[in-house]
PDB file of C-alpha atoms in Angstrom:
ATOM      1  CA  MET A   3     -17.258  -9.295  -4.527  1.00 87.00           C
ATOM      2  CA  TYR A   4     -20.693  -7.765  -3.794  1.00 91.00           C
ATOM      3  CA  GLN A   5     -22.432  -5.412  -6.175  1.00 93.00           C
ATOM      4  CA  HIS A   6     -25.747  -2.851  -6.600  1.00 92.00           C
ATOM      5  CA  TYR A   7     -26.918  -0.158  -8.310  1.00 92.00           C
ATOM      6  CA  ASN A   8     -26.913   3.014  -6.044  1.00 90.00           C
ATOM      7  CA  ASN A   9     -30.199   5.347  -5.887  1.00 93.00           C
ATOM      8  CA  LYS A  10     -28.140   7.987  -4.593  1.00 93.00           C
ATOM      9  CA  PHE A  11     -25.103   8.478  -6.792  1.00 91.00           C
ATOM     10  CA  GLY A  12     -26.947   7.287 -10.015  1.00 92.00           C
ATOM     11  CA  LYS A  13     -24.274   4.548 -10.841  1.00 90.00           C
ATOM     12  CA  GLN A  14     -23.417   0.885 -10.077  1.00 91.00           C
ATOM     13  CA  ILE A  15     -21.089  -0.126  -6.828  1.00 94.00           C
ATOM     14  CA  TYR A  16     -18.873  -2.875  -6.691  1.00 96.00           C
ATOM     15  CA  ILE A  17     -17.833  -3.122  -3.211  1.00 96.00           C
ATOM     16  CA  ILE A  18     -14.205  -5.060  -2.974  1.00 93.00           C
ATOM     17  CA  HIS A  19     -13.450  -6.999   0.341  1.00 90.00           C
ATOM     18  CA  PRO A  20      -9.750  -8.014   1.263  1.00 89.00           C
ATOM     19  CA  GLY A  21      -7.629 -10.134  -0.829  1.00 88.00           C
ATOM     20  CA  GLU A  22      -9.898  -8.574  -3.835  1.00 91.00           C
ATOM     21  CA  TYR A  23     -10.021  -5.974  -6.836  1.00 93.00           C
ATOM     22  CA  TYR A  24     -12.165  -4.451  -9.224  1.00 95.00           C
ATOM     23  CA  ALA A  25     -11.017  -2.309 -12.794  1.00 97.00           C
ATOM     24  CA  SER A  26     -13.080  -1.210 -15.216  1.00 96.00           C
ATOM     25  CA  GLY A  27     -13.361   1.780 -17.815  1.00 96.00           C
ATOM     26  CA  GLU A  28     -16.831   2.292 -17.415  1.00 92.00           C
ATOM     27  CA  ALA A  29     -18.316   4.753 -15.064  1.00 88.00           C
ATOM     28  CA  VAL A  30     -18.684   2.617 -12.005  1.00 91.00           C
ATOM     29  CA  LEU A  31     -17.626   3.362  -8.066  1.00 94.00           C
ATOM     30  CA  ILE A  32     -15.673   0.402  -6.025  1.00 95.00           C
ATOM     31  CA  SER A  33     -15.610   1.118  -3.081  1.00 94.00           C
ATOM     32  CA  THR A  34     -14.324  -0.978   0.105  1.00 95.00           C
ATOM     33  CA  VAL A  35     -13.937  -0.254   3.857  1.00 93.00           C
ATOM     34  CA  LEU A  36      -9.992  -0.089   4.773  1.00 93.00           C
ATOM     35  CA  GLY A  37      -8.063  -0.155   8.482  1.00 89.00           C
ATOM     36  CA  SER A  38      -4.781  -1.870   9.011  1.00 88.00           C
ATOM     37  CA  CYS A  39      -5.276  -2.987   5.167  1.00 91.00           C
ATOM     38  CA  VAL A  40      -4.315  -0.840   2.668  1.00 95.00           C
ATOM     39  CA  GLY A  41      -5.986  -0.018  -1.002  1.00 95.00           C
ATOM     40  CA  VAL A  42      -4.296   0.666  -3.832  1.00 97.00           C
ATOM     41  CA  ALA A  43      -6.324   3.643  -6.325  1.00 97.00           C
ATOM     42  CA  PHE A  44      -5.038   3.338 -10.404  1.00 98.00           C
ATOM     43  CA  TYR A  45      -6.006   5.420 -13.314  1.00 98.00           C
ATOM     44  CA  ASP A  46      -4.587   5.836 -16.788  1.00 98.00           C
ATOM     45  CA  PRO A  47      -7.005   8.989 -17.212  1.00 97.00           C
ATOM     46  CA  GLN A  48      -5.937   8.553 -21.268  1.00 97.00           C
ATOM     47  CA  SER A  49      -7.752   5.447 -21.352  1.00 97.00           C
ATOM     48  CA  ARG A  50     -10.033   6.527 -18.361  1.00 97.00           C
ATOM     49  CA  ILE A  51      -9.936   2.670 -17.485  1.00 98.00           C
ATOM     50  CA  GLY A  52      -9.071   2.217 -13.320  1.00 97.00           C
ATOM     51  CA  GLY A  53      -8.981  -0.300 -10.667  1.00 97.00           C
ATOM     52  CA  LEU A  54      -9.054  -0.350  -6.475  1.00 96.00           C
ATOM     53  CA  ASN A  55      -7.308  -3.317  -4.811  1.00 94.00           C
ATOM     54  CA  HIS A  56      -7.244  -4.164  -1.309  1.00 93.00           C
ATOM     55  CA  PHE A  57      -4.578  -5.882   0.555  1.00 92.00           C
ATOM     56  CA  MET A  58      -4.395  -7.071   3.933  1.00 87.00           C
ATOM     57  CA  LEU A  59      -0.442  -7.871   3.783  1.00 81.00           C
ATOM     58  CA  PRO A  60       2.600  -5.984   2.789  1.00 79.00           C
ATOM     59  CA  GLY A  61       4.604  -8.620   0.280  1.00 65.00           C
ATOM     60  CA  SER A  62       7.777  -7.899  -0.333  1.00 58.00           C
ATOM     61  CA  LEU A  63       9.656  -6.961  -3.862  1.00 54.00           C
ATOM     62  CA  ASP A  64      12.737  -9.062  -2.369  1.00 57.00           C
ATOM     63  CA  ALA A  65      12.811 -11.054  -6.025  1.00 52.00           C
ATOM     64  CA  LYS A  66      14.029 -14.111  -4.081  1.00 56.00           C
ATOM     65  CA  SER A  67      11.944 -14.261  -1.395  1.00 53.00           C
ATOM     66  CA  PHE A  68       8.257 -12.808  -3.076  1.00 48.00           C
ATOM     67  CA  MET A  69       6.940 -16.188  -4.590  1.00 48.00           C
ATOM     68  CA  THR A  70       7.885 -18.477  -1.515  1.00 48.00           C
ATOM     69  CA  SER A  71       6.638 -15.360   1.025  1.00 46.00           C
ATOM     70  CA  GLU A  72       3.488 -16.176   3.168  1.00 44.00           C
ATOM     71  CA  THR A  73       3.004 -12.292   2.763  1.00 39.00           C
ATOM     72  CA  GLY A  74       4.133 -11.748  -0.393  1.00 34.00           C
ATOM     73  CA  LYS A  75       0.846 -13.412  -1.668  1.00 46.00           C
ATOM     74  CA  TYR A  76      -1.419 -10.801  -0.706  1.00 76.00           C
ATOM     75  CA  GLY A  77       0.454  -7.063  -1.487  1.00 87.00           C
ATOM     76  CA  MET A  78       2.550  -7.901  -4.866  1.00 85.00           C
ATOM     77  CA  PHE A  79      -0.057  -9.844  -5.903  1.00 87.00           C
ATOM     78  CA  ALA A  80      -2.872  -7.659  -5.147  1.00 91.00           C
ATOM     79  CA  MET A  81      -0.572  -4.666  -7.045  1.00 93.00           C
ATOM     80  CA  GLU A  82       0.121  -7.345 -10.452  1.00 91.00           C
ATOM     81  CA  LEU A  83      -3.194  -9.036 -10.229  1.00 91.00           C
ATOM     82  CA  LEU A  84      -4.643  -5.036 -10.360  1.00 94.00           C
ATOM     83  CA  ILE A  85      -1.845  -3.409 -12.944  1.00 96.00           C
ATOM     84  CA  ASN A  86      -2.471  -6.781 -15.206  1.00 95.00           C
ATOM     85  CA  GLU A  87      -5.995  -6.360 -15.809  1.00 96.00           C
ATOM     86  CA  LEU A  88      -5.563  -2.762 -16.346  1.00 98.00           C
ATOM     87  CA  ILE A  89      -3.482  -3.063 -19.083  1.00 98.00           C
ATOM     88  CA  LYS A  90      -5.693  -5.848 -20.265  1.00 98.00           C
ATOM     89  CA  MET A  91      -8.525  -3.949 -20.817  1.00 98.00           C
ATOM     90  CA  GLY A  92      -6.379  -1.352 -22.860  1.00 97.00           C
ATOM     91  CA  ALA A  93      -4.735   0.865 -19.743  1.00 98.00           C
ATOM     92  CA  ARG A  94      -0.788   1.224 -20.056  1.00 98.00           C
ATOM     93  CA  LYS A  95       1.306   1.276 -17.043  1.00 97.00           C
ATOM     94  CA  GLU A  96       3.801   4.192 -18.142  1.00 97.00           C
ATOM     95  CA  ARG A  97       0.095   6.156 -18.077  1.00 98.00           C
ATOM     96  CA  LEU A  98      -0.467   4.968 -14.523  1.00 98.00           C
ATOM     97  CA  ARG A  99      -1.336   7.077 -11.349  1.00 98.00           C
ATOM     98  CA  ALA A 100      -1.959   5.932  -8.312  1.00 98.00           C
ATOM     99  CA  LYS A 101      -3.524   7.525  -4.709  1.00 98.00           C
ATOM    100  CA  VAL A 102      -2.800   5.091  -1.517  1.00 97.00           C
ATOM    101  CA  PHE A 103      -5.407   4.846   1.412  1.00 96.00           C
ATOM    102  CA  GLY A 104      -5.801   3.037   4.483  1.00 94.00           C
ATOM    103  CA  GLY A 105      -2.908   1.027   6.978  1.00 91.00           C
ATOM    104  CA  GLY A 106      -4.730   2.715   9.805  1.00 90.00           C
ATOM    105  CA  HIS A 107      -3.608   1.856  13.145  1.00 82.00           C
ATOM    106  CA  VAL A 108      -7.401   0.262  14.643  1.00 77.00           C
ATOM    107  CA  LEU A 109      -6.104  -2.579  17.206  1.00 71.00           C
ATOM    108  CA  GLN A 110      -4.072  -2.101  20.366  1.00 64.00           C
ATOM    109  CA  ASN A 111      -1.450  -4.101  19.553  1.00 61.00           C
ATOM    110  CA  ASP A 112      -1.103  -3.230  16.115  1.00 55.00           C
ATOM    111  CA  ALA A 113       1.572  -0.958  16.498  1.00 57.00           C
ATOM    112  CA  GLY A 114       4.888  -1.691  18.294  1.00 59.00           C
ATOM    113  CA  GLU A 115       8.886  -0.673  17.607  1.00 62.00           C
ATOM    114  CA  ASP A 116       8.437  -0.644  13.631  1.00 64.00           C
ATOM    115  CA  GLY A 117       4.375   0.570  13.009  1.00 69.00           C
ATOM    116  CA  GLY A 118       2.990  -3.019  12.994  1.00 80.00           C
ATOM    117  CA  VAL A 119       0.983  -4.687   9.535  1.00 83.00           C
ATOM    118  CA  PRO A 120      -0.509  -0.978   9.156  1.00 88.00           C
ATOM    119  CA  GLN A 121       2.731   0.396   8.407  1.00 90.00           C
ATOM    120  CA  SER A 122       4.514  -2.554   6.825  1.00 90.00           C
ATOM    121  CA  ASN A 123       1.484  -2.055   4.363  1.00 91.00           C
ATOM    122  CA  ILE A 124       2.009   1.908   3.754  1.00 93.00           C
ATOM    123  CA  ASN A 125       6.125   0.613   3.219  1.00 92.00           C
ATOM    124  CA  PHE A 126       5.269  -1.984   0.839  1.00 92.00           C
ATOM    125  CA  ALA A 127       2.923   0.099  -1.017  1.00 94.00           C
ATOM    126  CA  PHE A 128       4.768   3.014  -1.758  1.00 96.00           C
ATOM    127  CA  GLN A 129       8.069   1.204  -2.336  1.00 94.00           C
ATOM    128  CA  TYR A 130       6.560  -0.457  -4.638  1.00 95.00           C
ATOM    129  CA  LEU A 131       4.919   2.184  -6.353  1.00 97.00           C
ATOM    130  CA  GLU A 132       8.679   3.959  -6.599  1.00 96.00           C
ATOM    131  CA  THR A 133       9.628   0.827  -7.530  1.00 95.00           C
ATOM    132  CA  GLU A 134       7.621   0.402 -10.585  1.00 96.00           C
ATOM    133  CA  ARG A 135       7.634   4.615 -11.585  1.00 97.00           C
ATOM    134  CA  ILE A 136       4.553   4.924 -10.433  1.00 97.00           C
ATOM    135  CA  PRO A 137       3.100   8.386  -9.364  1.00 97.00           C
TER     136      PRO A 137
END
């Protein structure tokens, strides 16, 4: 993660890379650049704690295969790590709200019949949020 003070906005900015996440209760900016990757921002409006993750590959919500899946370590772990960090900081899971970003088809061969990696990332993010009942 790269961080610096941004004079234009007068705030600290945290730039996260693939596989990273950042959570804060401070007035900071969190930024990333997404292509086929997905970033999910979470925010608890009461505690004013929020964060953003950036994952490259989807995970599986299948309890039997998620721990052994090579792809499960990205999406699934990114969501769990960020949510757990937010809760440790004082957020409440039932108050979390989410926004999903990314999942762009930036390469010629990343579509395919099923939408490829970008669509898999998008589907995973929304399925995870639905399963966890996070609007």
